[in-house]
Short mmCIF file of C-alpha atoms in Angstrom, two decimals:
data_model
loop_
_atom_site.label_atom_id
_atom_site.label_comp_id
_atom_site.label_asym_id
_atom_site.label_seq_id
_atom_site.Cartn_x
_atom_site.Cartn_y
_atom_site.Cartn_z
CA MET A 1 -10.56 -9.59 43.57
CA LYS A 2 -13.29 -7.50 42.06
CA ASN A 3 -11.43 -4.23 42.30
CA GLY A 4 -9.46 -5.26 39.23
CA ARG A 5 -12.40 -3.97 37.23
CA THR A 6 -12.46 -0.62 39.05
CA PHE A 7 -8.76 -0.24 38.37
CA ILE A 8 -9.44 -0.55 34.66
CA LYS A 9 -11.93 2.27 34.94
CA ARG A 10 -9.55 4.48 36.85
CA VAL A 11 -6.32 4.09 34.94
CA VAL A 12 -6.31 1.67 32.08
CA LEU A 13 -9.43 2.98 30.40
CA ASP A 14 -7.58 6.27 30.32
CA TYR A 15 -5.74 4.56 27.53
CA TRP A 16 -7.45 5.23 24.24
CA PRO A 17 -9.03 2.41 22.27
CA TYR A 18 -6.85 1.12 19.44
CA TRP A 19 -9.19 2.32 16.73
CA VAL A 20 -9.03 5.88 18.05
CA GLY A 21 -5.24 5.64 17.88
CA GLY A 22 -5.44 4.27 14.35
CA VAL A 23 -7.69 7.07 13.12
CA LEU A 24 -5.57 9.79 14.77
CA LEU A 25 -2.33 8.35 13.41
CA GLY A 26 -3.93 8.21 9.96
CA ILE A 27 -4.86 11.90 10.17
CA LEU A 28 -1.38 12.89 11.37
CA ASN A 29 0.14 10.74 8.64
CA THR A 30 -1.96 12.58 6.06
CA LEU A 31 -0.79 15.91 7.50
CA LEU A 32 2.80 14.74 7.05
CA ALA A 33 1.97 13.73 3.48
CA CYS A 34 0.93 17.35 2.87
CA PHE A 35 4.57 18.19 3.68
CA ASP A 36 6.17 16.23 0.82
CA LYS A 37 5.92 12.62 2.03
CA PRO A 38 3.90 10.40 4.35
CA TRP A 39 5.43 9.10 7.58
CA GLY A 40 8.55 6.92 7.44
CA ILE A 41 11.11 6.05 10.08
CA THR A 42 14.00 3.83 9.06
CA GLY A 43 15.31 5.84 6.09
CA ASN A 44 16.47 8.52 8.51
CA ILE A 45 18.03 5.99 10.91
CA ALA A 46 19.95 4.56 7.93
CA GLN A 47 21.27 8.03 7.06
CA TRP A 48 22.60 8.40 10.61
CA GLY A 49 24.38 5.06 10.19
CA LEU A 50 25.87 6.19 6.89
CA ALA A 51 26.92 9.53 8.40
CA VAL A 52 28.87 7.66 11.08
CA CYS A 53 30.27 5.41 8.36
CA ARG A 54 31.54 8.42 6.40
CA ALA A 55 32.96 10.05 9.53
CA ALA A 56 34.94 6.84 10.01
CA GLY A 57 36.41 7.16 6.53
CA GLY A 58 33.90 5.22 4.39
CA GLN A 59 32.39 6.48 1.12
CA PRO A 60 28.69 5.63 1.47
CA GLU A 61 27.72 8.42 -0.94
CA THR A 62 28.97 6.21 -3.79
CA TRP A 63 26.57 3.35 -2.90
CA PHE A 64 23.52 3.08 -5.09
CA TYR A 65 20.26 3.48 -3.17
CA VAL A 66 16.71 4.82 -3.60
CA TRP A 67 16.37 7.47 -0.87
CA ASP A 68 13.02 8.79 0.33
CA GLU A 69 14.57 12.11 1.27
CA PRO A 70 17.82 13.75 0.13
CA LEU A 71 20.88 11.95 1.47
CA LYS A 72 22.58 14.05 4.13
CA LEU A 73 25.84 12.83 5.60
CA ASN A 74 26.76 15.86 7.70
CA PHE A 75 25.67 15.50 11.34
CA ALA A 76 24.48 19.10 11.76
CA GLU A 77 22.44 18.97 8.54
CA LEU A 78 21.06 15.56 9.47
CA LEU A 79 19.96 16.73 12.93
CA PHE A 80 17.69 19.36 11.40
CA SER A 81 16.41 17.15 8.60
CA ARG A 82 12.78 16.21 8.33
CA GLY A 83 13.36 12.57 9.23
CA THR A 84 15.31 13.28 12.42
CA VAL A 85 12.80 15.88 13.56
CA ILE A 86 9.95 13.35 13.16
CA ASN A 87 11.83 10.50 14.88
CA LEU A 88 13.02 12.63 17.79
CA GLY A 89 9.52 14.12 17.97
CA VAL A 90 8.01 10.64 18.35
CA ILE A 91 10.44 9.79 21.16
CA MET A 92 9.72 13.07 22.97
CA GLY A 93 5.97 12.78 22.39
CA VAL A 94 5.94 9.33 23.99
CA MET A 95 8.05 10.60 26.88
CA LEU A 96 5.70 13.55 27.36
CA ALA A 97 2.67 11.27 27.50
CA ALA A 98 4.45 8.98 29.97
CA VAL A 99 5.66 11.67 32.37
CA LEU A 100 2.32 13.50 32.35
CA ALA A 101 0.71 10.27 33.52
CA ALA A 102 3.59 9.72 36.00
CA GLU A 103 4.37 6.39 34.33
CA PHE A 104 7.88 7.09 33.09
CA ARG A 105 10.59 4.83 34.42
CA VAL A 106 14.08 3.92 33.28
CA LYS A 107 13.88 0.22 32.50
CA LYS A 108 17.10 -1.71 32.87
CA VAL A 109 18.25 -4.44 30.52
CA LYS A 110 16.96 -7.69 31.97
CA SER A 111 19.45 -10.27 30.79
CA ALA A 112 22.22 -11.03 28.33
CA ARG A 113 19.71 -13.05 26.36
CA GLN A 114 17.42 -10.03 26.01
CA LEU A 115 20.34 -7.88 24.90
CA ALA A 116 21.43 -10.43 22.30
CA LEU A 117 17.88 -10.76 20.96
CA GLY A 118 17.57 -6.97 20.82
CA ILE A 119 20.79 -6.45 18.87
CA ALA A 120 20.06 -9.35 16.50
CA GLY A 121 16.50 -8.12 15.98
CA GLY A 122 17.73 -4.59 15.33
CA LEU A 123 20.29 -5.72 12.76
CA LEU A 124 17.71 -7.85 10.93
CA MET A 125 15.16 -5.02 10.96
CA GLY A 126 17.67 -2.49 9.66
CA TYR A 127 18.87 -4.79 6.87
CA GLY A 128 15.37 -5.92 5.97
CA ALA A 129 13.90 -2.42 5.94
CA ARG A 130 16.59 -1.20 3.56
CA LEU A 131 16.11 -4.11 1.15
CA ALA A 132 12.35 -3.61 1.17
CA LEU A 133 12.59 0.21 1.11
CA GLY A 134 10.50 0.77 4.23
CA CYS A 135 9.40 -0.48 7.62
CA ASN A 136 5.91 -1.23 8.92
CA ILE A 137 4.91 2.39 8.56
CA GLY A 138 6.85 3.64 5.54
CA GLY A 139 6.63 0.36 3.64
CA LEU A 140 3.48 -1.44 4.71
CA VAL A 141 0.96 1.20 5.80
CA ASN A 142 2.04 3.97 3.46
CA GLY A 143 3.00 1.66 0.62
CA ILE A 144 -0.53 0.26 0.58
CA ALA A 145 -2.08 3.66 1.26
CA SER A 146 -0.14 5.11 -1.69
CA GLN A 147 -1.36 2.23 -3.87
CA SER A 148 2.14 0.91 -4.44
CA LEU A 149 2.49 -2.82 -5.03
CA HIS A 150 5.58 -3.07 -2.82
CA GLY A 151 3.46 -2.41 0.29
CA TRP A 152 1.35 -5.52 -0.29
CA VAL A 153 4.36 -7.72 -1.15
CA PHE A 154 6.21 -6.48 1.93
CA GLY A 155 3.19 -7.19 4.14
CA LEU A 156 2.76 -10.72 2.84
CA PHE A 157 6.36 -11.69 3.60
CA LEU A 158 6.34 -9.74 6.85
CA ILE A 159 3.65 -12.12 8.10
CA LEU A 160 5.91 -15.06 7.23
CA GLY A 161 8.83 -13.56 9.15
CA ALA A 162 6.65 -12.65 12.13
CA TRP A 163 5.29 -16.20 12.26
CA ALA A 164 8.80 -17.67 12.32
CA GLY A 165 9.84 -15.16 14.98
CA SER A 166 6.78 -15.94 17.12
CA MET A 167 7.51 -19.68 17.04
CA PHE A 168 11.12 -18.97 17.98
CA MET A 169 10.11 -16.78 20.95
CA LYS A 170 7.60 -19.38 22.13
CA TYR A 171 10.31 -22.03 22.01
CA LEU A 172 12.73 -19.81 23.96
CA VAL A 173 10.23 -19.08 26.73
CA SER A 174 9.13 -22.71 27.02
CA LYS A 175 12.76 -23.82 27.32
CA ASN A 176 13.86 -21.11 29.73
CA GLY A 177 13.26 -21.88 33.42
CA ASN A 178 12.30 -18.29 34.24
CA MET B 1 -4.55 11.42 42.03
CA LYS B 2 -1.03 10.72 40.81
CA LYS B 3 -0.83 13.58 38.38
CA ASN B 4 1.91 15.50 40.12
CA ARG B 5 4.33 12.70 40.90
CA GLN B 6 6.55 13.34 37.89
CA LYS B 7 6.08 17.09 37.76
CA ARG B 8 9.76 18.01 37.54
CA LEU B 9 10.37 15.42 34.82
CA SER B 10 7.36 16.78 32.95
CA LEU B 11 8.74 20.31 33.12
CA GLY B 12 12.10 19.04 31.85
CA VAL B 13 10.49 17.25 28.90
CA ILE B 14 8.34 20.27 28.03
CA GLY B 15 11.45 22.47 28.27
CA PHE B 16 13.38 20.25 25.85
CA ILE B 17 10.44 20.12 23.44
CA THR B 18 10.22 23.93 23.44
CA ALA B 19 13.97 24.43 23.05
CA PHE B 20 14.35 21.96 20.18
CA GLY B 21 11.23 23.37 18.55
CA LEU B 22 12.75 26.86 18.59
CA ALA B 23 16.04 25.55 17.17
CA ALA B 24 14.16 23.69 14.43
CA PHE B 25 12.16 26.85 13.65
CA VAL B 26 15.38 28.82 13.23
CA ALA B 27 16.77 26.14 10.92
CA ASP B 28 13.63 25.93 8.78
CA LYS B 29 10.13 27.22 9.59
CA ARG B 30 8.44 24.10 8.21
CA LEU B 31 10.40 21.95 10.65
CA LEU B 32 8.44 23.43 13.55
CA VAL B 33 5.22 22.00 12.08
CA ILE B 34 6.94 18.65 11.43
CA TRP B 35 8.20 18.68 15.06
CA GLY B 36 4.67 19.26 16.31
CA ILE B 37 3.32 16.40 14.20
CA GLY B 38 6.11 14.12 15.48
CA ILE B 39 5.26 14.94 19.11
CA ALA B 40 1.58 14.30 18.42
CA LEU B 41 2.39 10.96 16.78
CA GLY B 42 4.39 9.90 19.83
CA PHE B 43 1.66 11.02 22.20
CA VAL B 44 -1.00 9.04 20.33
CA LEU B 45 1.26 5.95 20.09
CA TYR B 46 1.72 5.92 23.86
CA ARG B 47 -1.81 6.79 24.97
CA SER B 48 -3.41 4.22 22.72
CA GLY B 49 -0.71 1.63 23.40
CA ILE B 50 -0.02 0.95 19.75
CA CYS B 51 2.54 -1.67 18.77
CA PHE B 52 2.93 -2.71 15.15
CA ALA B 53 4.91 -5.84 16.03
CA SER B 54 1.94 -6.98 18.11
CA ALA B 55 -0.32 -6.71 15.06
CA PHE B 56 1.56 -9.59 13.44
CA ARG B 57 3.01 -11.50 16.39
CA ASP B 58 0.01 -11.75 18.72
CA VAL B 59 -2.05 -13.22 15.92
CA PHE B 60 0.15 -16.31 16.09
CA LEU B 61 0.91 -16.36 19.81
CA PHE B 62 -2.39 -15.32 21.39
CA ARG B 63 -4.90 -15.31 18.53
CA ASP B 64 -5.31 -11.62 19.25
CA PHE B 65 -6.20 -9.55 16.17
CA SER B 66 -7.07 -6.28 17.92
CA MET B 67 -3.84 -4.56 16.89
CA THR B 68 -4.08 -5.99 13.38
CA ARG B 69 -7.40 -4.20 13.01
CA MET B 70 -5.76 -0.99 14.23
CA VAL B 71 -3.18 -1.28 11.42
CA ILE B 72 -5.96 -1.87 8.88
CA ILE B 73 -7.87 1.20 10.14
CA LEU B 74 -4.70 3.31 10.06
CA THR B 75 -3.98 2.14 6.51
CA GLY B 76 -7.56 2.88 5.45
CA VAL B 77 -7.55 6.42 6.87
CA SER B 78 -4.14 7.07 5.32
CA PHE B 79 -5.40 5.70 1.99
CA VAL B 80 -8.19 8.26 1.97
CA GLY B 81 -5.89 11.13 2.97
CA ILE B 82 -3.03 10.26 0.63
CA GLY B 83 -5.51 9.40 -2.14
CA ILE B 84 -6.93 12.93 -1.99
CA ILE B 85 -3.43 14.43 -2.12
CA GLN B 86 -2.53 12.17 -5.05
CA ALA B 87 -5.72 13.06 -6.90
CA ILE B 88 -5.07 16.81 -6.45
CA ALA B 89 -1.51 16.35 -7.70
CA ALA B 90 -2.65 14.28 -10.68
CA SER B 91 -5.38 16.77 -11.64
CA ARG B 92 -2.75 19.51 -11.76
CA GLY B 93 -0.48 17.35 -13.87
CA LEU B 94 2.09 16.98 -11.10
CA PRO B 95 3.84 13.64 -10.39
CA VAL B 96 1.95 11.36 -7.99
CA THR B 97 3.23 11.60 -4.40
CA GLY B 98 3.33 9.02 -1.64
CA ARG B 99 5.63 6.11 -0.92
CA ILE B 100 5.84 4.33 -4.25
CA TYR B 101 8.99 2.26 -4.60
CA PRO B 102 10.51 -0.57 -6.64
CA VAL B 103 9.34 -4.06 -5.86
CA GLY B 104 11.09 -7.37 -6.36
CA PHE B 105 12.77 -10.31 -4.67
CA HIS B 106 14.50 -7.87 -2.31
CA THR B 107 11.07 -6.74 -1.04
CA ALA B 108 10.22 -10.33 -0.09
CA VAL B 109 13.56 -10.99 1.61
CA GLY B 110 13.35 -7.65 3.42
CA GLY B 111 9.84 -8.44 4.61
CA VAL B 112 10.81 -11.80 6.09
CA LEU B 113 13.92 -10.41 7.82
CA PHE B 114 12.07 -7.38 9.15
CA GLY B 115 9.19 -9.50 10.44
CA PHE B 116 11.54 -11.94 12.18
CA GLY B 117 13.68 -9.16 13.62
CA MET B 118 10.81 -7.14 15.06
CA VAL B 119 9.52 -10.15 16.99
CA LEU B 120 12.99 -10.95 18.37
CA ALA B 121 13.61 -7.37 19.48
CA GLY B 122 10.07 -6.90 20.82
CA GLY B 123 9.24 -3.87 18.72
CA CYS B 124 9.47 -2.62 15.15
CA ALA B 125 10.96 0.70 14.10
CA SER B 126 8.20 2.88 15.58
CA GLY B 127 8.07 0.54 18.57
CA THR B 128 11.79 1.07 19.14
CA LEU B 129 11.39 4.86 19.19
CA GLN B 130 8.35 4.48 21.43
CA ARG B 131 10.18 2.27 23.92
CA ILE B 132 13.16 4.61 24.02
CA GLY B 133 10.72 7.35 24.99
CA GLU B 134 9.29 5.10 27.71
CA GLY B 135 12.77 4.60 29.18
CA PHE B 136 13.90 1.18 27.95
CA ILE B 137 17.71 1.15 27.86
CA LEU B 138 17.52 -2.04 25.78
CA PHE B 139 15.96 -0.23 22.83
CA LEU B 140 18.89 2.16 22.51
CA THR B 141 20.91 -0.90 21.51
CA VAL B 142 18.10 -2.01 19.19
CA LEU B 143 18.29 1.42 17.54
CA LEU B 144 22.05 1.02 17.10
CA GLY B 145 21.35 -2.41 15.60
CA ILE B 146 18.86 -0.91 13.13
CA ALA B 147 21.40 1.75 12.11
CA ALA B 148 24.18 -0.81 11.64
CA GLY B 149 21.92 -3.22 9.76
CA SER B 150 20.76 -0.35 7.56
CA VAL B 151 24.32 0.52 6.56
CA LEU B 152 24.86 -3.07 5.46
CA GLY B 153 21.48 -3.09 3.73
CA VAL B 154 22.25 0.05 1.71
CA TYR B 155 25.69 -1.36 0.85
CA HIS B 156 24.18 -4.64 -0.43
CA PHE B 157 21.11 -3.11 -2.04
CA SER B 158 22.48 -2.90 -5.58
CA TRP B 159 23.62 -6.54 -5.39
CA TRP B 160 20.12 -7.73 -4.45
CA VAL B 161 18.50 -5.59 -7.14
CA ASN B 162 20.93 -6.69 -9.87
CA SER B 163 21.14 -10.38 -8.96
CA PHE B 164 17.44 -11.12 -8.59
CA PHE B 165 14.12 -10.05 -9.99
CA SER B 166 13.29 -6.40 -9.42
CA THR B 167 11.06 -3.97 -11.23
CA ASP B 168 10.46 -0.24 -11.15
CA ALA B 169 7.90 1.15 -8.76
CA VAL B 170 4.44 -0.26 -9.48
CA PHE B 171 1.70 2.31 -8.90
CA ILE B 172 -1.38 0.10 -9.06
CA PRO B 173 -3.72 2.62 -10.82
CA ASP B 174 -1.19 2.85 -13.69
CA PHE B 175 -1.99 -0.77 -14.48
CA ILE B 176 -5.66 -1.18 -13.65
CA GLY B 177 -6.87 2.43 -13.87
CA TRP B 178 -7.78 5.03 -11.26
CA ILE B 179 -11.34 3.93 -10.50
CA PRO B 180 -10.57 0.20 -10.07
CA GLY B 181 -7.60 1.17 -7.90
CA LEU B 182 -9.83 3.28 -5.67
CA VAL B 183 -12.16 0.30 -5.32
CA LEU B 184 -9.56 -2.48 -4.99
CA THR B 185 -7.64 -1.17 -1.94
CA PRO B 186 -10.69 -0.52 0.28
CA VAL B 187 -12.19 -3.87 -0.73
CA LEU B 188 -8.99 -5.73 0.18
CA LEU B 189 -8.59 -3.84 3.46
CA GLY B 190 -12.25 -4.31 4.37
CA GLY B 191 -12.00 -8.00 3.49
CA LEU B 192 -8.97 -8.45 5.73
CA TYR B 193 -10.80 -6.67 8.56
CA LEU B 194 -13.75 -9.04 8.26
CA VAL B 195 -11.42 -12.05 8.13
CA THR B 196 -9.83 -11.04 11.46
CA VAL B 197 -13.26 -10.67 13.06
CA ALA B 198 -14.37 -14.06 11.72
CA ILE B 199 -11.26 -15.87 12.96
CA GLU B 200 -11.60 -14.36 16.43
CA LYS B 201 -15.27 -15.31 16.62
CA ARG B 202 -14.53 -18.90 15.68
CA LYS B 203 -12.00 -19.29 18.47
CA ARG B 204 -14.58 -18.48 21.16
CA MET C 1 -3.01 -22.32 47.84
CA ALA C 2 0.29 -21.95 46.08
CA GLU C 3 1.54 -18.52 45.13
CA ILE C 4 3.97 -17.85 42.31
CA LYS C 5 5.63 -14.50 41.72
CA LEU C 6 7.15 -13.50 38.40
CA ASP C 7 9.62 -10.64 38.14
CA MET C 8 9.03 -9.23 34.68
CA LEU C 9 10.64 -5.83 35.24
CA GLY C 10 12.40 -4.79 32.06
CA GLU C 11 10.85 -7.54 29.94
CA VAL C 12 9.04 -6.67 26.71
CA CYS C 13 6.23 -8.38 24.86
CA PRO C 14 5.64 -11.19 24.29
CA VAL C 15 7.79 -12.62 27.10
CA PRO C 16 5.64 -11.64 30.14
CA LEU C 17 2.37 -13.04 28.80
CA LEU C 18 4.00 -16.18 27.37
CA THR C 19 5.68 -16.82 30.73
CA ALA C 20 2.46 -16.19 32.63
CA GLN C 21 0.60 -18.61 30.36
CA LYS C 22 3.29 -21.24 30.88
CA PHE C 23 3.04 -20.98 34.69
CA ILE C 24 -0.72 -20.82 34.87
CA GLY C 25 -0.86 -24.05 32.89
CA GLU C 26 1.01 -25.80 35.73
CA MET C 27 -1.11 -24.23 38.50
CA LYS C 28 -4.11 -25.66 40.33
CA SER C 29 -7.45 -23.97 40.74
CA GLY C 30 -7.30 -21.33 43.47
CA ASP C 31 -3.56 -20.75 43.12
CA THR C 32 -2.43 -17.21 42.44
CA LEU C 33 0.16 -15.84 40.07
CA SER C 34 1.53 -12.35 40.49
CA VAL C 35 3.41 -10.56 37.75
CA GLU C 36 5.45 -7.49 38.49
CA THR C 37 5.99 -5.37 35.41
CA ASP C 38 7.09 -1.88 34.43
CA TYR C 39 5.57 -2.02 30.97
CA ASN C 40 2.05 -0.69 30.50
CA ARG C 41 1.38 -2.82 27.42
CA THR C 42 2.02 -5.93 29.48
CA VAL C 43 -0.69 -4.83 31.94
CA ARG C 44 -3.09 -4.29 29.06
CA ASN C 45 -2.23 -7.66 27.49
CA ILE C 46 -2.71 -9.55 30.73
CA ILE C 47 -6.06 -7.87 31.40
CA LYS C 48 -7.33 -8.87 27.97
CA TRP C 49 -6.11 -12.44 28.46
CA CYS C 50 -7.76 -12.68 31.91
CA ASP C 51 -11.01 -11.38 30.46
CA ASP C 52 -10.83 -13.97 27.67
CA MET C 53 -10.08 -16.79 30.11
CA GLY C 54 -12.43 -15.63 32.86
CA TYR C 55 -9.71 -15.29 35.51
CA ASP C 56 -10.07 -12.78 38.33
CA PHE C 57 -7.29 -10.30 38.64
CA ASN C 58 -6.13 -7.38 40.72
CA ILE C 59 -3.77 -4.59 39.77
CA GLU C 60 -1.70 -2.75 42.27
CA ASP C 61 0.04 0.49 41.42
CA LYS C 62 3.38 -0.14 43.12
CA ASP C 63 5.41 2.83 42.00
CA ASP C 64 5.61 5.28 39.10
CA GLY C 65 5.31 2.98 36.12
CA VAL C 66 5.43 -0.28 38.10
CA TRP C 67 2.40 -2.53 38.41
CA LEU C 68 1.75 -5.78 40.24
CA VAL C 69 -0.89 -7.88 38.52
CA THR C 70 -2.24 -10.75 40.59
CA ILE C 71 -4.21 -13.45 38.80
CA GLU C 72 -6.30 -16.15 40.45
CA LYS C 73 -6.76 -19.37 38.52
CA LYS C 74 -10.29 -20.69 38.49
#
């Protein structure tokens, strides 16, 4: 089974080492910071949620919040806002890299359990990111990089949450017959 | 060897990127640059296989710190870049830029919930976008979950801030001075990096 | 020589590697475990794990974005 090693050379080493990715993301993040603010993701997703909420008759504009970019609740305005352009750009950039390598594939939902975990995880992430004012990138990386205390506090408690989640996942897999 | 297998898909993706880029340019010229940076971010995320959830989860599950070190490197490079921008702004008497936000009990609660959620879902916010781009149907529902959770989070935010300890944004150099701040962050990041190397060495 | 096959299509981290670890723990030396996955990070994770553990492995490119990783327990 030695040709496993040759396979790495042919395809998997085409993947860039993590540190190269880290350095490049840091440079791109700095470029974004030249345009007003460093990289952030969830603030924009929250604004889409609020826009839907307002379209359904809610009044989210009256809720107190610290926004990282101006609150836009009109779908057309939101589509061509900085946050949406970055988020959609990330999705399309990933897709571009995948199709160029002929690795793109529509991946079906595996099981009801996976779907339930995904929705629960999404809800917790959305709620948590809004309380903490940022996600891994906007809160942790850029909080620390901007020398804001909240980045360090967020990171510390993030580790706690990730530990609990890891133990939970380990328990689920050990219990499941799969 | 297998370069041409998804040629038509590739052309479709490139077509969409061009079309949206033009639309963004018409809306606001700066958006075209932002669009380009977004695409580049996605490309790098995929090619280098970056996953922020893995940086915290795999430490506990597999004693694997390789992604943790990536996050530390990314933070370090960003610290240098953003630090320069902040210094230029400060020297011109402009307000300091970056992501500097209030901190308090809500930060801690948010951190725990976010950390738990990203492990359950199998990807954090950037991971969700990344996996949507790779074709995971599942992560469209995760994205909807993030949006719905965010609405609730914004709605409850004032309650958390008013009911528990919270303080205005703490910009570390305001408290310890510019020079100590410029020393403290790299020392802490470098220390963490060395800790991850030491733990991994001990396991072997 | 027992052979176990895991269908991990559509699964995300950390499920494939955790499951593989669970099964390899119950296997005897010389048995093989094959994992079918459509997630490139899973391939990368398994390779790193095999390197750490000293297992031999083979990767087959089954389709666009589908890989079959076969691991032999030593």
